[in-house]
PDB file of C-alpha atoms in Angstrom:
ATOM      1  CA  PRO F   7     107.794  90.125 197.177  1.00  0.00           C
ATOM      2  CA  ASN F   8     107.230  93.955 197.844  1.00  0.00           C
ATOM      3  CA  VAL F   9     110.647  94.111 198.974  1.00  0.00           C
ATOM      4  CA  GLY F  10     113.102  94.888 196.851  1.00  0.00           C
ATOM      5  CA  THR F  11     117.028  94.970 197.324  1.00  0.00           C
ATOM      6  CA  GLY F  12     119.984  96.571 195.414  1.00  0.00           C
ATOM      7  CA  LEU F  13     123.220  95.857 196.396  1.00  0.00           C
ATOM      8  CA  VAL F  14     126.506  97.370 194.385  1.00  0.00           C
ATOM      9  CA  GLY F  15     130.009  98.346 194.430  1.00  0.00           C
ATOM     10  CA  ALA F  16     132.156 100.567 192.687  1.00  0.00           C
ATOM     11  CA  PRO F  17     135.073  99.256 191.717  1.00  0.00           C
ATOM     12  CA  GLN F  18     137.703 101.902 192.158  1.00  0.00           C
ATOM     13  CA  CYS F  19     137.717 103.329 195.734  1.00  0.00           C
ATOM     14  CA  GLY F  20     135.403  99.826 197.262  1.00  0.00           C
ATOM     15  CA  ASP F  21     132.602 101.808 198.016  1.00  0.00           C
ATOM     16  CA  VAL F  22     129.423  99.542 198.895  1.00  0.00           C
ATOM     17  CA  MET F  23     125.890 100.538 199.560  1.00  0.00           C
ATOM     18  CA  LYS F  24     122.673  98.337 199.808  1.00  0.00           C
ATOM     19  CA  LEU F  25     119.106  99.852 199.430  1.00  0.00           C
ATOM     20  CA  GLN F  26     116.602  98.518 199.617  1.00  0.00           C
ATOM     21  CA  VAL F  27     112.717  99.682 198.618  1.00  0.00           C
ATOM     22  CA  LYS F  28     109.266  98.236 200.743  1.00  0.00           C
ATOM     23  CA  PHE F  29     105.780  98.843 197.938  1.00  0.00           C
ATOM     24  CA  ASP F  30     102.502  98.764 198.889  1.00  0.00           C
ATOM     25  CA  GLY F  31      99.519  96.833 197.039  1.00  0.00           C
ATOM     26  CA  SER F  32      98.938  99.314 194.378  1.00  0.00           C
ATOM     27  CA  GLY F  33     102.757  99.345 193.475  1.00  0.00           C
ATOM     28  CA  GLN F  34     104.149 102.496 195.588  1.00  0.00           C
ATOM     29  CA  ILE F  35     107.160 102.457 196.916  1.00  0.00           C
ATOM     30  CA  ILE F  36     105.393 103.665 200.755  1.00  0.00           C
ATOM     31  CA  ASP F  37     109.480 102.835 202.364  1.00  0.00           C
ATOM     32  CA  ALA F  38     112.640 102.998 201.388  1.00  0.00           C
ATOM     33  CA  LYS F  39     116.523 102.222 203.530  1.00  0.00           C
ATOM     34  CA  PHE F  40     119.759 102.047 202.782  1.00  0.00           C
ATOM     35  CA  LYS F  41     122.868 100.734 204.361  1.00  0.00           C
ATOM     36  CA  THR F  42     126.201 102.432 202.191  1.00  0.00           C
ATOM     37  CA  PHE F  43     129.902 101.880 203.462  1.00  0.00           C
ATOM     38  CA  GLY F  44     132.691 104.462 201.207  1.00  0.00           C
ATOM     39  CA  CYS F  45     133.653 107.900 201.386  1.00  0.00           C
ATOM     40  CA  GLY F  46     130.873 110.464 202.919  1.00  0.00           C
ATOM     41  CA  SER F  47     129.713 111.101 198.766  1.00  0.00           C
ATOM     42  CA  ALA F  48     129.180 108.222 199.037  1.00  0.00           C
ATOM     43  CA  ILE F  49     126.433 108.086 202.041  1.00  0.00           C
ATOM     44  CA  ALA F  50     124.931 111.330 200.914  1.00  0.00           C
ATOM     45  CA  ALA F  51     123.789 109.801 197.312  1.00  0.00           C
ATOM     46  CA  SER F  52     122.742 106.562 198.820  1.00  0.00           C
ATOM     47  CA  SER F  53     120.323 108.996 201.415  1.00  0.00           C
ATOM     48  CA  VAL F  54     119.013 111.164 198.453  1.00  0.00           C
ATOM     49  CA  ALA F  55     118.477 108.423 196.929  1.00  0.00           C
ATOM     50  CA  THR F  56     116.324 107.046 199.868  1.00  0.00           C
ATOM     51  CA  GLU F  57     114.189 109.878 200.262  1.00  0.00           C
ATOM     52  CA  TRP F  58     113.127 110.838 196.566  1.00  0.00           C
ATOM     53  CA  VAL F  59     112.584 107.528 195.808  1.00  0.00           C
ATOM     54  CA  LYS F  60     109.496 107.440 198.879  1.00  0.00           C
ATOM     55  CA  GLY F  61     105.756 107.905 197.585  1.00  0.00           C
ATOM     56  CA  LYS F  62     106.884 106.839 193.617  1.00  0.00           C
ATOM     57  CA  SER F  63     105.925 104.239 191.447  1.00  0.00           C
ATOM     58  CA  VAL F  64     108.294 101.745 189.810  1.00  0.00           C
ATOM     59  CA  GLU F  65     108.403 103.813 186.216  1.00  0.00           C
ATOM     60  CA  GLU F  66     109.299 106.910 188.357  1.00  0.00           C
ATOM     61  CA  VAL F  67     112.395 105.923 190.308  1.00  0.00           C
ATOM     62  CA  LEU F  68     113.675 104.493 186.916  1.00  0.00           C
ATOM     63  CA  THR F  69     113.463 108.237 185.750  1.00  0.00           C
ATOM     64  CA  ILE F  70     115.926 109.126 189.000  1.00  0.00           C
ATOM     65  CA  LYS F  71     119.592 109.766 187.326  1.00  0.00           C
ATOM     66  CA  ASN F  72     122.846 110.547 188.503  1.00  0.00           C
ATOM     67  CA  SER F  73     123.258 114.164 187.720  1.00  0.00           C
ATOM     68  CA  GLN F  74     120.367 114.618 189.023  1.00  0.00           C
ATOM     69  CA  ILE F  75     121.741 113.548 192.513  1.00  0.00           C
ATOM     70  CA  ALA F  76     125.077 115.043 191.930  1.00  0.00           C
ATOM     71  CA  LYS F  77     123.696 118.003 191.143  1.00  0.00           C
ATOM     72  CA  HIS F  78     122.212 117.868 193.964  1.00  0.00           C
ATOM     73  CA  LEU F  79     124.878 117.265 195.826  1.00  0.00           C
ATOM     74  CA  SER F  80     126.988 119.795 194.144  1.00  0.00           C
ATOM     75  CA  LEU F  81     129.115 116.508 193.909  1.00  0.00           C
ATOM     76  CA  PRO F  82     133.006 117.687 191.780  1.00  0.00           C
ATOM     77  CA  PRO F  83     133.857 115.909 189.123  1.00  0.00           C
ATOM     78  CA  VAL F  84     136.559 113.468 191.874  1.00  0.00           C
ATOM     79  CA  LYS F  85     133.235 112.151 193.179  1.00  0.00           C
ATOM     80  CA  LEU F  86     129.986 111.414 190.470  1.00  0.00           C
ATOM     81  CA  HIS F  87     130.766 107.515 190.961  1.00  0.00           C
ATOM     82  CA  CYS F  88     128.873 108.118 193.921  1.00  0.00           C
ATOM     83  CA  SER F  89     126.215 109.411 192.648  1.00  0.00           C
ATOM     84  CA  MET F  90     126.206 106.470 189.464  1.00  0.00           C
ATOM     85  CA  LEU F  91     126.587 103.804 191.964  1.00  0.00           C
ATOM     86  CA  ALA F  92     123.332 105.408 193.741  1.00  0.00           C
ATOM     87  CA  GLU F  93     121.528 105.441 190.555  1.00  0.00           C
ATOM     88  CA  ASP F  94     122.659 101.575 190.000  1.00  0.00           C
ATOM     89  CA  ALA F  95     121.639 101.279 193.031  1.00  0.00           C
ATOM     90  CA  ILE F  96     117.709 101.994 192.418  1.00  0.00           C
ATOM     91  CA  LYS F  97     118.144 100.425 190.034  1.00  0.00           C
ATOM     92  CA  ALA F  98     118.866  97.435 190.980  1.00  0.00           C
ATOM     93  CA  ALA F  99     116.784  97.135 193.915  1.00  0.00           C
ATOM     94  CA  ILE F 100     113.964  97.972 191.064  1.00  0.00           C
ATOM     95  CA  LYS F 101     115.358  94.896 189.132  1.00  0.00           C
ATOM     96  CA  ASN F 102     115.303  92.785 192.517  1.00  0.00           C
ATOM     97  CA  TYR F 103     111.898  93.885 193.298  1.00  0.00           C
ATOM     98  CA  LYS F 104     110.239  92.806 189.586  1.00  0.00           C
ATOM     99  CA  GLU F 105     111.668  89.306 189.519  1.00  0.00           C
ATOM    100  CA  LYS F 106     110.803  88.432 192.913  1.00  0.00           C
ATOM    101  CA  GLN F 107     106.944  89.192 191.748  1.00  0.00           C
ATOM    102  CA  ASP F 108     107.136  87.060 188.842  1.00  0.00           C
ATOM    103  CA  LYS F 109     108.706  84.287 190.700  1.00  0.00           C
ATOM    104  CA  ALA F 110     105.154  84.776 193.191  1.00  0.00           C
ATOM    105  CA  ASN F 111     103.425  84.970 190.679  1.00  0.00           C
ATOM    106  CA  GLY F 112     104.938  81.494 188.723  1.00  0.00           C
ATOM    107  CA  GLU F 113     104.399  80.669 192.145  1.00  0.00           C
ATOM    108  CA  THR F 114     100.149  81.629 191.542  1.00  0.00           C
ATOM    109  CA  VAL F 115      99.757  79.696 188.341  1.00  0.00           C
ATOM    110  CA  GLU F 116     101.967  76.420 189.662  1.00  0.00           C
ATOM    111  CA  THR F 117      99.167  76.768 192.917  1.00  0.00           C
ATOM    112  CA  ILE F 118      96.371  77.372 190.271  1.00  0.00           C
ATOM    113  CA  ASP F 119      96.992  74.170 188.061  1.00  0.00           C
ATOM    114  CA  SER F 120      97.600  71.920 191.463  1.00  0.00           C
ATOM    115  CA  THR F 121      94.071  73.033 192.253  1.00  0.00           C
ATOM    116  CA  TYR F 122      93.048  71.961 188.908  1.00  0.00           C
ATOM    117  CA  LEU F 123      94.576  68.956 189.081  1.00  0.00           C
ATOM    118  CA  HIS F 124      93.810  67.768 192.032  1.00  0.00           C
ATOM    119  CA  GLY F 125      89.948  68.483 190.952  1.00  0.00           C
ATOM    120  CA  ILE F 126      90.434  66.276 188.211  1.00  0.00           C
ATOM    121  CA  GLY F 127      91.962  63.648 190.691  1.00  0.00           C
ATOM    122  CA  SER F 128      88.477  63.973 192.782  1.00  0.00           C
TER     123      SER F 128
ATOM    124  CA  CYS I 234     170.175  98.776 182.153  1.00  0.00           C
ATOM    125  CA  SER I 235     168.242  99.157 178.949  1.00  0.00           C
ATOM    126  CA  GLU I 236     168.768 102.648 177.237  1.00  0.00           C
ATOM    127  CA  SER I 237     166.339 104.990 175.961  1.00  0.00           C
ATOM    128  CA  GLY I 238     166.099 105.792 172.384  1.00  0.00           C
ATOM    129  CA  ALA I 239     167.244 109.641 172.571  1.00  0.00           C
ATOM    130  CA  GLY I 240     170.727 110.149 173.357  1.00  0.00           C
ATOM    131  CA  CYS I 241     172.127 112.002 176.340  1.00  0.00           C
ATOM    132  CA  TRP I 242     170.910 116.546 176.360  1.00  0.00           C
ATOM    133  CA  ASN I 243     174.391 117.100 177.633  1.00  0.00           C
ATOM    134  CA  CYS I 244     177.191 114.806 175.511  1.00  0.00           C
ATOM    135  CA  GLY I 245     175.078 112.956 172.834  1.00  0.00           C
ATOM    136  CA  GLU I 246     175.943 109.778 174.894  1.00  0.00           C
ATOM    137  CA  LYS I 247     173.352 106.776 174.574  1.00  0.00           C
ATOM    138  CA  ALA I 248     172.198 107.525 177.418  1.00  0.00           C
ATOM    139  CA  ALA I 249     170.411 105.519 180.852  1.00  0.00           C
ATOM    140  CA  PHE I 250     166.552 106.719 181.180  1.00  0.00           C
ATOM    141  CA  LEU I 251     167.386 108.985 184.025  1.00  0.00           C
ATOM    142  CA  PHE I 252     171.236 109.569 184.650  1.00  0.00           C
ATOM    143  CA  CYS I 253     173.686 109.570 182.167  1.00  0.00           C
ATOM    144  CA  ASN I 254     176.919 106.997 182.456  1.00  0.00           C
ATOM    145  CA  SER I 255     178.867 108.966 180.666  1.00  0.00           C
ATOM    146  CA  CYS I 256     179.018 112.838 181.498  1.00  0.00           C
ATOM    147  CA  ARG I 257     176.396 111.855 184.653  1.00  0.00           C
ATOM    148  CA  SER I 258     174.147 115.010 183.820  1.00  0.00           C
ATOM    149  CA  ILE I 259     170.192 113.592 184.391  1.00  0.00           C
ATOM    150  CA  GLN I 260     168.414 112.802 181.982  1.00  0.00           C
ATOM    151  CA  PRO I 261     164.632 114.265 181.102  1.00  0.00           C
ATOM    152  CA  VAL I 262     161.751 112.227 181.843  1.00  0.00           C
ATOM    153  CA  ASP I 263     161.321 109.046 179.330  1.00  0.00           C
ATOM    154  CA  ASP I 264     157.149 107.553 179.768  1.00  0.00           C
ATOM    155  CA  SER I 265     158.646 104.983 177.203  1.00  0.00           C
ATOM    156  CA  VAL I 266     160.184 103.541 180.242  1.00  0.00           C
ATOM    157  CA  ASP I 267     158.253 101.996 183.087  1.00  0.00           C
ATOM    158  CA  TYR I 268     158.771 101.180 186.554  1.00  0.00           C
ATOM    159  CA  PHE I 269     160.310  97.872 186.488  1.00  0.00           C
ATOM    160  CA  GLN I 270     162.860  99.007 184.732  1.00  0.00           C
ATOM    161  CA  ILE I 271     163.331 102.370 186.686  1.00  0.00           C
ATOM    162  CA  PHE I 272     164.580  99.655 189.356  1.00  0.00           C
ATOM    163  CA  GLY I 273     166.528  97.094 187.285  1.00  0.00           C
ATOM    164  CA  LEU I 274     163.250  94.428 187.621  1.00  0.00           C
ATOM    165  CA  GLU I 275     161.951  91.572 185.784  1.00  0.00           C
ATOM    166  CA  LYS I 276     158.601  92.934 184.381  1.00  0.00           C
ATOM    167  CA  LYS I 277     156.106  90.329 186.709  1.00  0.00           C
ATOM    168  CA  TYR I 278     154.382  90.456 189.416  1.00  0.00           C
ATOM    169  CA  GLU I 279     156.645  88.795 191.907  1.00  0.00           C
ATOM    170  CA  ILE I 280     158.930  90.718 193.112  1.00  0.00           C
ATOM    171  CA  ASP I 281     162.039  91.202 195.604  1.00  0.00           C
ATOM    172  CA  PRO I 282     161.411  93.657 197.771  1.00  0.00           C
ATOM    173  CA  GLY I 283     165.154  94.214 198.281  1.00  0.00           C
ATOM    174  CA  SER I 284     166.253  94.755 195.306  1.00  0.00           C
ATOM    175  CA  LEU I 285     163.631  97.311 194.999  1.00  0.00           C
ATOM    176  CA  GLU I 286     163.713  99.157 198.279  1.00  0.00           C
ATOM    177  CA  GLY I 287     168.203  99.041 197.492  1.00  0.00           C
ATOM    178  CA  LYS I 288     167.951 100.682 194.537  1.00  0.00           C
ATOM    179  CA  TYR I 289     164.723 103.511 195.045  1.00  0.00           C
ATOM    180  CA  LYS I 290     167.565 104.286 197.532  1.00  0.00           C
ATOM    181  CA  ASP I 291     170.141 104.760 194.983  1.00  0.00           C
ATOM    182  CA  TRP I 292     167.823 106.840 192.814  1.00  0.00           C
ATOM    183  CA  GLN I 293     166.651 108.898 195.503  1.00  0.00           C
ATOM    184  CA  LYS I 294     170.811 109.931 196.416  1.00  0.00           C
ATOM    185  CA  LYS I 295     171.278 110.491 192.947  1.00  0.00           C
ATOM    186  CA  LEU I 296     168.599 112.631 191.629  1.00  0.00           C
ATOM    187  CA  HIS I 297     168.385 114.543 195.757  1.00  0.00           C
ATOM    188  CA  PRO I 298     168.025 118.093 195.641  1.00  0.00           C
ATOM    189  CA  ASP I 299     170.476 118.574 198.369  1.00  0.00           C
ATOM    190  CA  LEU I 300     172.930 116.603 196.318  1.00  0.00           C
ATOM    191  CA  VAL I 301     171.519 118.916 192.460  1.00  0.00           C
ATOM    192  CA  HIS I 302     171.985 121.817 193.990  1.00  0.00           C
ATOM    193  CA  ASN I 303     175.061 123.453 191.950  1.00  0.00           C
ATOM    194  CA  LYS I 304     174.164 121.869 189.406  1.00  0.00           C
ATOM    195  CA  SER I 305     172.313 123.805 185.811  1.00  0.00           C
ATOM    196  CA  LYS I 306     168.171 124.798 186.419  1.00  0.00           C
ATOM    197  CA  LYS I 307     167.572 122.274 183.513  1.00  0.00           C
ATOM    198  CA  GLU I 308     169.195 119.561 185.321  1.00  0.00           C
ATOM    199  CA  ARG I 309     167.512 120.577 188.924  1.00  0.00           C
ATOM    200  CA  ASP I 310     164.189 120.553 187.032  1.00  0.00           C
ATOM    201  CA  TYR I 311     164.807 117.310 185.847  1.00  0.00           C
ATOM    202  CA  ALA I 312     165.994 115.596 188.819  1.00  0.00           C
ATOM    203  CA  ALA I 313     162.839 117.005 190.618  1.00  0.00           C
ATOM    204  CA  GLU I 314     160.495 115.514 188.282  1.00  0.00           C
ATOM    205  CA  GLN I 315     162.382 111.836 188.191  1.00  0.00           C
ATOM    206  CA  SER I 316     163.051 111.947 191.712  1.00  0.00           C
ATOM    207  CA  ALA I 317     158.611 112.604 191.527  1.00  0.00           C
ATOM    208  CA  LYS I 318     158.759 109.338 188.695  1.00  0.00           C
ATOM    209  CA  VAL I 319     161.005 107.034 191.382  1.00  0.00           C
ATOM    210  CA  THR I 320     158.370 107.950 194.009  1.00  0.00           C
ATOM    211  CA  GLU I 321     155.682 107.101 192.279  1.00  0.00           C
ATOM    212  CA  ALA I 322     157.014 104.357 190.825  1.00  0.00           C
ATOM    213  CA  CYS I 323     158.468 102.249 194.095  1.00  0.00           C
ATOM    214  CA  ARG I 324     154.396 103.686 196.046  1.00  0.00           C
ATOM    215  CA  THR I 325     152.884 101.887 192.699  1.00  0.00           C
ATOM    216  CA  LEU I 326     154.997  98.517 192.669  1.00  0.00           C
ATOM    217  CA  THR I 327     155.592  97.893 196.459  1.00  0.00           C
ATOM    218  CA  LYS I 328     151.607  97.382 196.926  1.00  0.00           C
ATOM    219  CA  ARG I 329     150.843  94.024 195.853  1.00  0.00           C
ATOM    220  CA  LEU I 330     146.799  96.227 194.682  1.00  0.00           C
ATOM    221  CA  SER I 331     148.774  98.664 192.650  1.00  0.00           C
ATOM    222  CA  ARG I 332     151.385  96.500 191.261  1.00  0.00           C
ATOM    223  CA  ALA I 333     148.662  94.298 189.668  1.00  0.00           C
ATOM    224  CA  MET I 334     146.792  97.150 188.315  1.00  0.00           C
ATOM    225  CA  TYR I 335     150.339  98.708 187.231  1.00  0.00           C
ATOM    226  CA  ILE I 336     151.063  95.578 185.561  1.00  0.00           C
ATOM    227  CA  MET I 337     148.049  95.009 183.778  1.00  0.00           C
ATOM    228  CA  LYS I 338     147.704  98.410 182.507  1.00  0.00           C
ATOM    229  CA  LEU I 339     151.340  97.044 180.651  1.00  0.00           C
ATOM    230  CA  ASN I 340     149.520  94.474 179.263  1.00  0.00           C
ATOM    231  CA  GLY I 341     146.835  97.199 177.439  1.00  0.00           C
ATOM    232  CA  VAL I 342     144.320  96.229 180.019  1.00  0.00           C
ATOM    233  CA  ASN I 343     143.225  98.681 181.566  1.00  0.00           C
ATOM    234  CA  VAL I 344     141.185  97.996 184.949  1.00  0.00           C
ATOM    235  CA  ASN I 345     137.391  99.172 183.577  1.00  0.00           C
ATOM    236  CA  GLU I 346     136.964 101.698 186.824  1.00  0.00           C
ATOM    237  CA  GLU I 347     133.834 102.994 186.273  1.00  0.00           C
ATOM    238  CA  GLU I 348     131.001  99.950 185.761  1.00  0.00           C
ATOM    239  CA  THR I 349     129.853  98.931 188.855  1.00  0.00           C
ATOM    240  CA  ILE I 350     130.199  95.942 190.690  1.00  0.00           C
ATOM    241  CA  THR I 351     126.764  93.692 191.122  1.00  0.00           C
ATOM    242  CA  ASP I 352     128.366  90.258 191.899  1.00  0.00           C
ATOM    243  CA  PRO I 353     126.199  89.354 194.881  1.00  0.00           C
ATOM    244  CA  THR I 354     128.832  87.225 195.994  1.00  0.00           C
ATOM    245  CA  LEU I 355     130.839  89.588 196.633  1.00  0.00           C
ATOM    246  CA  LEU I 356     128.973  92.421 197.351  1.00  0.00           C
ATOM    247  CA  MET I 357     127.750  90.242 200.570  1.00  0.00           C
ATOM    248  CA  GLU I 358     130.427  89.471 201.961  1.00  0.00           C
ATOM    249  CA  ILE I 359     131.812  92.687 201.494  1.00  0.00           C
ATOM    250  CA  MET I 360     128.750  94.642 203.457  1.00  0.00           C
ATOM    251  CA  GLU I 361     129.201  91.622 206.310  1.00  0.00           C
ATOM    252  CA  LEU I 362     132.788  92.519 206.518  1.00  0.00           C
ATOM    253  CA  ARG I 363     132.258  95.820 206.510  1.00  0.00           C
ATOM    254  CA  GLU I 364     129.567  95.619 209.038  1.00  0.00           C
ATOM    255  CA  ALA I 365     131.478  93.456 211.481  1.00  0.00           C
ATOM    256  CA  ILE I 366     134.100  96.374 211.134  1.00  0.00           C
ATOM    257  CA  SER I 367     131.964  98.607 212.099  1.00  0.00           C
ATOM    258  CA  GLU I 368     130.629  97.066 215.248  1.00  0.00           C
ATOM    259  CA  ALA I 369     134.076  95.522 216.216  1.00  0.00           C
ATOM    260  CA  ASP I 370     135.328  97.751 219.657  1.00  0.00           C
ATOM    261  CA  ASP I 371     138.432  96.563 220.453  1.00  0.00           C
ATOM    262  CA  SER I 372     141.616  96.152 219.233  1.00  0.00           C
ATOM    263  CA  THR I 373     141.506  92.771 219.478  1.00  0.00           C
ATOM    264  CA  SER I 374     139.035  91.814 217.402  1.00  0.00           C
ATOM    265  CA  LEU I 375     140.269  94.454 215.203  1.00  0.00           C
ATOM    266  CA  ASN I 376     143.498  92.909 214.712  1.00  0.00           C
ATOM    267  CA  GLN I 377     141.927  89.651 214.347  1.00  0.00           C
ATOM    268  CA  ILE I 378     139.124  90.642 211.671  1.00  0.00           C
ATOM    269  CA  ARG I 379     142.720  92.843 210.070  1.00  0.00           C
ATOM    270  CA  SER I 380     144.804  89.075 210.292  1.00  0.00           C
ATOM    271  CA  GLN I 381     141.824  87.472 207.927  1.00  0.00           C
ATOM    272  CA  VAL I 382     141.309  90.295 205.573  1.00  0.00           C
ATOM    273  CA  GLN I 383     145.172  90.026 205.150  1.00  0.00           C
ATOM    274  CA  GLU I 384     144.968  86.422 204.613  1.00  0.00           C
ATOM    275  CA  LYS I 385     142.349  87.354 202.131  1.00  0.00           C
ATOM    276  CA  LEU I 386     143.985  89.674 200.101  1.00  0.00           C
ATOM    277  CA  LYS I 387     147.034  87.122 200.240  1.00  0.00           C
ATOM    278  CA  GLN I 388     144.950  84.513 198.517  1.00  0.00           C
ATOM    279  CA  TRP I 389     143.071  87.183 195.833  1.00  0.00           C
ATOM    280  CA  SER I 390     146.765  88.138 194.860  1.00  0.00           C
ATOM    281  CA  ASP I 391     148.679  84.435 194.354  1.00  0.00           C
ATOM    282  CA  SER I 392     144.713  83.897 192.223  1.00  0.00           C
ATOM    283  CA  PHE I 393     145.808  87.057 190.244  1.00  0.00           C
ATOM    284  CA  VAL I 394     149.347  85.959 189.104  1.00  0.00           C
ATOM    285  CA  GLU I 395     147.614  82.946 188.216  1.00  0.00           C
ATOM    286  CA  ALA I 396     144.693  84.133 186.119  1.00  0.00           C
ATOM    287  CA  PHE I 397     147.312  87.324 185.028  1.00  0.00           C
ATOM    288  CA  GLU I 398     150.043  84.324 183.889  1.00  0.00           C
ATOM    289  CA  SER I 399     147.424  82.081 182.100  1.00  0.00           C
ATOM    290  CA  GLN I 400     146.505  85.409 179.965  1.00  0.00           C
ATOM    291  CA  LYS I 401     142.956  84.866 181.748  1.00  0.00           C
ATOM    292  CA  PHE I 402     142.641  88.888 182.134  1.00  0.00           C
ATOM    293  CA  ASP I 403     139.123  88.740 183.085  1.00  0.00           C
ATOM    294  CA  ASP I 404     139.529  86.376 185.662  1.00  0.00           C
ATOM    295  CA  ALA I 405     142.662  88.630 186.636  1.00  0.00           C
ATOM    296  CA  VAL I 406     139.576  91.276 186.778  1.00  0.00           C
ATOM    297  CA  LYS I 407     138.097  89.547 188.881  1.00  0.00           C
ATOM    298  CA  CYS I 408     140.185  89.198 191.634  1.00  0.00           C
ATOM    299  CA  ILE I 409     141.714  92.759 191.405  1.00  0.00           C
ATOM    300  CA  GLN I 410     138.299  93.661 191.948  1.00  0.00           C
ATOM    301  CA  ARG I 411     138.929  92.015 195.179  1.00  0.00           C
ATOM    302  CA  MET I 412     141.479  92.824 196.202  1.00  0.00           C
ATOM    303  CA  THR I 413     139.842  96.103 196.349  1.00  0.00           C
ATOM    304  CA  TYR I 414     138.057  95.658 198.691  1.00  0.00           C
ATOM    305  CA  TYR I 415     140.507  94.026 201.027  1.00  0.00           C
ATOM    306  CA  GLU I 416     141.895  96.563 201.270  1.00  0.00           C
ATOM    307  CA  ARG I 417     139.752  99.559 201.887  1.00  0.00           C
ATOM    308  CA  ALA I 418     138.612  97.006 204.520  1.00  0.00           C
ATOM    309  CA  CYS I 419     142.308  97.061 206.271  1.00  0.00           C
ATOM    310  CA  GLU I 420     142.483 100.880 205.766  1.00  0.00           C
ATOM    311  CA  GLU I 421     138.821 101.303 207.870  1.00  0.00           C
ATOM    312  CA  ILE I 422     140.786  98.944 210.397  1.00  0.00           C
ATOM    313  CA  LEU I 423     143.363 101.373 210.529  1.00  0.00           C
ATOM    314  CA  LYS I 424     141.301 103.946 211.370  1.00  0.00           C
ATOM    315  CA  LYS I 425     140.107 102.350 214.341  1.00  0.00           C
ATOM    316  CA  LEU I 426     142.696 100.921 215.399  1.00  0.00           C
TER     317      LEU I 426
END
């Protein structure tokens, strides 16, 4: 549950982008990778996003905006949707990670409950 | 064919939208005329490709630069504008995807091209498809994938007709999104062949 996967697509041009982030025990991103099928700008945007999320916490990565990515890459207006896709990929990956964390915590509670019930039974 | 609201700029006759049948002069572009009207087609998704092509050639004959070179500058400019519109109309109506988007637009539904897609079922399928295309090395494999994609495109095109004619525009938009991805995949295959 320490890996979050974001899978997003651009409806206009048919780009598809997958971004994965890996967290350590203290909630920092220790690794990130991407796979993008699309134009050069979409690939570049996801590459930048991958580099920028490394070493950051959840709160920090959610502050990354498409405008920063676009500016960094000097994207023309017609390609701004590529940087938006990268931002959305980050958000989707974080959301997925949180969902997994919540699920894992839920299982932990269930485990405790089981132990407790078993304790009563014995 | 139907007539535009205004009369012919040259003779005042109630005019055809591209061409005045009375004095044979070329008219300015009328944006209220949709692409189906240009080709004398009923405004529906399923069209007869043959009549579209035939009508397209008819218009290009009337609007061709070689055939209007002896007309006034005004008419030559009109011909150039009309020719561009006719070409764009033909291209739009010829392909299933652009025709779908266009007919939705005529019905007041602009397919939102800004919102990011997050449907995991669609995206996982497309990611796998693009990976398969990327990894395919020979034309046999690529043509096999292409056939599968063409079949998917046809299926979702049929689904679009169903949704559109039932006025289920949300479903129709989803069909268009699917078609967009399959079209893009086909483009990538053609690049490799």
